[in-house]
């Protein structure tokens, strides 16, 4: 099948108007020059932030924080790659009680005493328990609810760092 010049031109126009699918992301040097956050510094903060929100007593070991999420997108595979990295820790509660959800939401709101600010809702009118809080350095703690079947409802709580240099 031959692709005509009009189709090629149309694809080029659409691609140019949409921007690149590949996120080059910040470089290690750009992170050092701006936030200065390193993976070694971010890991314990991600763990601590999570424990402030999870409604049950929990200990998150530094080794449990996932550091495999890159801040850049590989042009060939369209997969997230690093360095730099975005350390993250997340847990999901299946079919949480209303009290569990309420405690998480109260703990999220309490993060404001630690310098966190509630982010604008990405989807106005969405699930009211879907929310996130971010501090001045870019550390984020969030909660989200998903699943159509109430018996299989999932409630995820996550703590993430901004892009961090090695």
Short mmCIF file of C-alpha atoms in Angstrom, two decimals:
data_model
loop_
_atom_site.label_atom_id
_atom_site.label_comp_id
_atom_site.label_asym_id
_atom_site.label_seq_id
_atom_site.Cartn_x
_atom_site.Cartn_y
_atom_site.Cartn_z
CA UNK A 1 0.00 0.00 0.00
CA UNK A 2 1.35 3.38 -0.97
CA UNK A 3 0.89 6.36 1.36
CA UNK A 4 0.35 9.55 -0.56
CA UNK A 5 1.99 12.90 0.16
CA UNK A 6 -1.30 14.34 1.45
CA UNK A 7 -1.51 11.65 4.15
CA UNK A 8 2.13 12.19 5.09
CA UNK A 9 1.54 15.95 5.31
CA UNK A 10 -1.62 15.44 7.38
CA UNK A 11 0.21 13.15 9.83
CA UNK A 12 2.98 15.75 10.15
CA UNK A 13 0.48 18.52 10.89
CA UNK A 14 -1.36 16.43 13.49
CA UNK A 15 1.92 15.39 15.14
CA UNK A 16 3.15 18.99 15.25
CA UNK A 17 -0.10 20.25 16.77
CA UNK A 18 -0.23 17.53 19.43
CA UNK A 19 3.36 17.82 20.56
CA UNK A 20 5.75 15.00 21.05
CA UNK A 21 4.73 11.65 22.50
CA UNK A 22 8.22 11.33 23.89
CA UNK A 23 8.84 13.13 27.16
CA UNK A 24 12.50 13.98 27.26
CA UNK A 25 12.11 14.81 30.94
CA UNK A 26 14.62 16.67 33.04
CA UNK A 27 18.26 15.71 32.98
CA UNK A 28 20.21 14.76 36.07
CA UNK A 29 21.97 18.12 35.91
CA UNK A 30 18.71 20.06 35.60
CA UNK A 31 17.43 18.34 38.74
CA UNK A 32 20.64 19.10 40.64
CA UNK A 33 20.40 22.76 39.53
CA UNK A 34 16.70 23.16 40.43
CA UNK A 35 15.30 21.02 43.26
CA UNK A 36 18.49 19.16 44.10
CA UNK A 37 16.45 16.11 45.13
CA UNK A 38 18.40 12.87 45.00
CA UNK A 39 17.05 9.32 45.07
CA UNK A 40 18.84 8.69 48.38
CA UNK A 41 17.13 11.72 49.93
CA UNK A 42 13.73 11.03 48.35
CA UNK A 43 13.30 7.40 49.43
CA UNK A 44 12.92 7.99 53.20
CA UNK A 45 10.69 11.02 52.59
CA UNK A 46 8.39 8.99 50.34
CA UNK A 47 8.19 6.29 53.04
CA UNK A 48 7.55 8.81 55.83
CA UNK A 49 4.88 10.68 53.86
CA UNK A 50 3.06 7.42 53.19
CA UNK A 51 3.04 6.46 56.88
CA UNK A 52 1.53 9.84 57.74
CA UNK A 53 -1.52 9.04 55.59
CA UNK A 54 -2.11 5.27 55.86
CA UNK A 55 -4.75 4.90 58.61
CA UNK A 56 -3.21 1.85 60.26
CA UNK A 57 0.17 1.63 61.93
CA UNK A 58 2.66 0.73 59.23
CA UNK A 59 6.39 0.74 58.73
CA UNK A 60 7.67 1.29 55.21
CA UNK A 61 11.26 0.17 54.77
CA UNK A 62 13.43 2.21 52.43
CA UNK A 63 13.91 -0.94 50.34
CA UNK A 64 10.15 -1.12 49.75
CA UNK A 65 10.09 2.19 47.90
CA UNK A 66 10.01 1.52 44.15
CA UNK A 67 12.76 3.39 42.29
CA UNK A 68 12.18 1.84 38.86
CA UNK A 69 9.91 4.61 37.52
CA UNK A 70 11.89 6.84 35.19
CA UNK A 71 11.13 10.48 34.46
CA UNK A 72 11.84 10.22 30.75
CA UNK A 73 10.12 8.34 27.94
CA UNK A 74 12.22 6.14 25.68
CA UNK A 75 11.57 7.13 22.07
CA UNK A 76 11.76 3.54 20.82
CA UNK A 77 9.68 1.71 23.41
CA UNK A 78 7.58 4.60 24.81
CA UNK A 79 8.40 3.21 28.28
CA UNK A 80 9.42 5.30 31.25
CA UNK A 81 13.18 5.20 31.74
CA UNK A 82 15.74 6.82 33.98
CA UNK A 83 17.80 8.27 35.34
CA UNK A 84 16.39 10.46 36.74
CA UNK A 85 13.86 8.46 38.75
CA UNK A 86 10.53 9.03 40.51
CA UNK A 87 10.56 7.03 43.78
CA UNK A 88 7.07 5.81 44.71
CA UNK A 89 5.35 3.70 47.35
CA UNK A 90 1.73 2.60 46.93
CA UNK A 91 -0.72 0.28 48.66
CA UNK A 92 -4.23 -0.67 47.66
CA UNK A 93 -7.04 -1.66 50.01
CA UNK A 94 -9.72 -3.88 48.47
CA UNK A 95 -13.28 -3.04 49.54
CA UNK A 96 -12.26 -0.51 52.21
CA UNK A 97 -14.65 0.41 54.98
CA UNK A 98 -16.04 3.96 54.95
CA UNK A 99 -14.10 4.57 58.18
CA UNK A 100 -10.84 3.54 56.49
CA UNK A 101 -11.45 5.97 53.62
CA UNK A 102 -12.45 8.76 56.03
CA UNK A 103 -9.23 8.30 58.05
CA UNK A 104 -7.11 8.44 54.89
CA UNK A 105 -8.86 11.62 53.77
CA UNK A 106 -8.46 13.20 57.22
CA UNK A 107 -4.77 12.24 57.25
CA UNK A 108 -4.32 13.74 53.78
CA UNK A 109 -5.87 16.99 54.97
CA UNK A 110 -3.58 16.92 58.03
CA UNK A 111 -0.60 17.03 55.66
CA UNK A 112 -1.28 20.75 55.30
CA UNK A 113 0.43 21.13 58.70
CA UNK A 114 3.55 19.71 57.01
CA UNK A 115 3.51 22.21 54.13
CA UNK A 116 1.39 20.21 51.66
CA UNK A 117 -1.32 21.91 49.59
CA UNK A 118 -4.31 20.15 48.04
CA UNK A 119 -4.02 19.95 44.27
CA UNK A 120 -6.88 20.99 42.02
CA UNK A 121 -9.16 18.10 41.11
CA UNK A 122 -8.05 16.79 37.71
CA UNK A 123 -11.60 15.69 36.91
CA UNK A 124 -14.18 17.96 38.58
CA UNK A 125 -17.13 15.98 39.87
CA UNK A 126 -15.15 12.74 39.95
CA UNK A 127 -15.03 10.50 43.02
CA UNK A 128 -14.79 12.87 46.02
CA UNK A 129 -12.12 10.71 47.65
CA UNK A 130 -9.79 11.09 44.65
CA UNK A 131 -7.35 13.78 45.73
CA UNK A 132 -3.72 14.63 46.04
CA UNK A 133 -1.55 16.97 48.08
CA UNK A 134 1.86 18.30 47.04
CA UNK A 135 4.55 20.13 48.97
CA UNK A 136 6.86 22.91 47.73
CA UNK A 137 9.55 20.45 46.64
CA UNK A 138 7.14 18.37 44.56
CA UNK A 139 6.53 15.40 46.88
CA UNK A 140 2.95 14.19 46.43
CA UNK A 141 0.64 11.99 48.49
CA UNK A 142 -2.64 10.92 46.94
CA UNK A 143 -5.68 8.69 47.26
CA UNK A 144 -7.87 7.31 44.52
CA UNK A 145 -10.87 5.04 44.36
CA UNK A 146 -11.68 2.81 41.43
CA UNK A 147 -13.77 -0.21 40.51
CA UNK A 148 -17.41 -0.27 39.43
CA UNK A 149 -18.43 -3.24 41.56
CA UNK A 150 -18.71 -2.15 45.22
CA UNK A 151 -17.52 -5.57 46.41
CA UNK A 152 -14.37 -5.17 44.30
CA UNK A 153 -13.83 -1.48 44.97
CA UNK A 154 -10.19 -0.54 45.32
CA UNK A 155 -8.75 2.38 47.23
CA UNK A 156 -5.13 3.24 46.49
CA UNK A 157 -2.87 5.48 48.52
CA UNK A 158 0.46 6.53 47.07
CA UNK A 159 3.42 8.67 47.99
CA UNK A 160 5.74 9.90 45.24
CA UNK A 161 8.80 12.06 44.92
CA UNK A 162 9.53 14.54 42.18
CA UNK A 163 12.12 13.46 39.64
CA UNK A 164 15.26 12.68 41.60
CA UNK A 165 18.87 12.54 40.49
CA UNK A 166 21.02 9.52 41.27
#
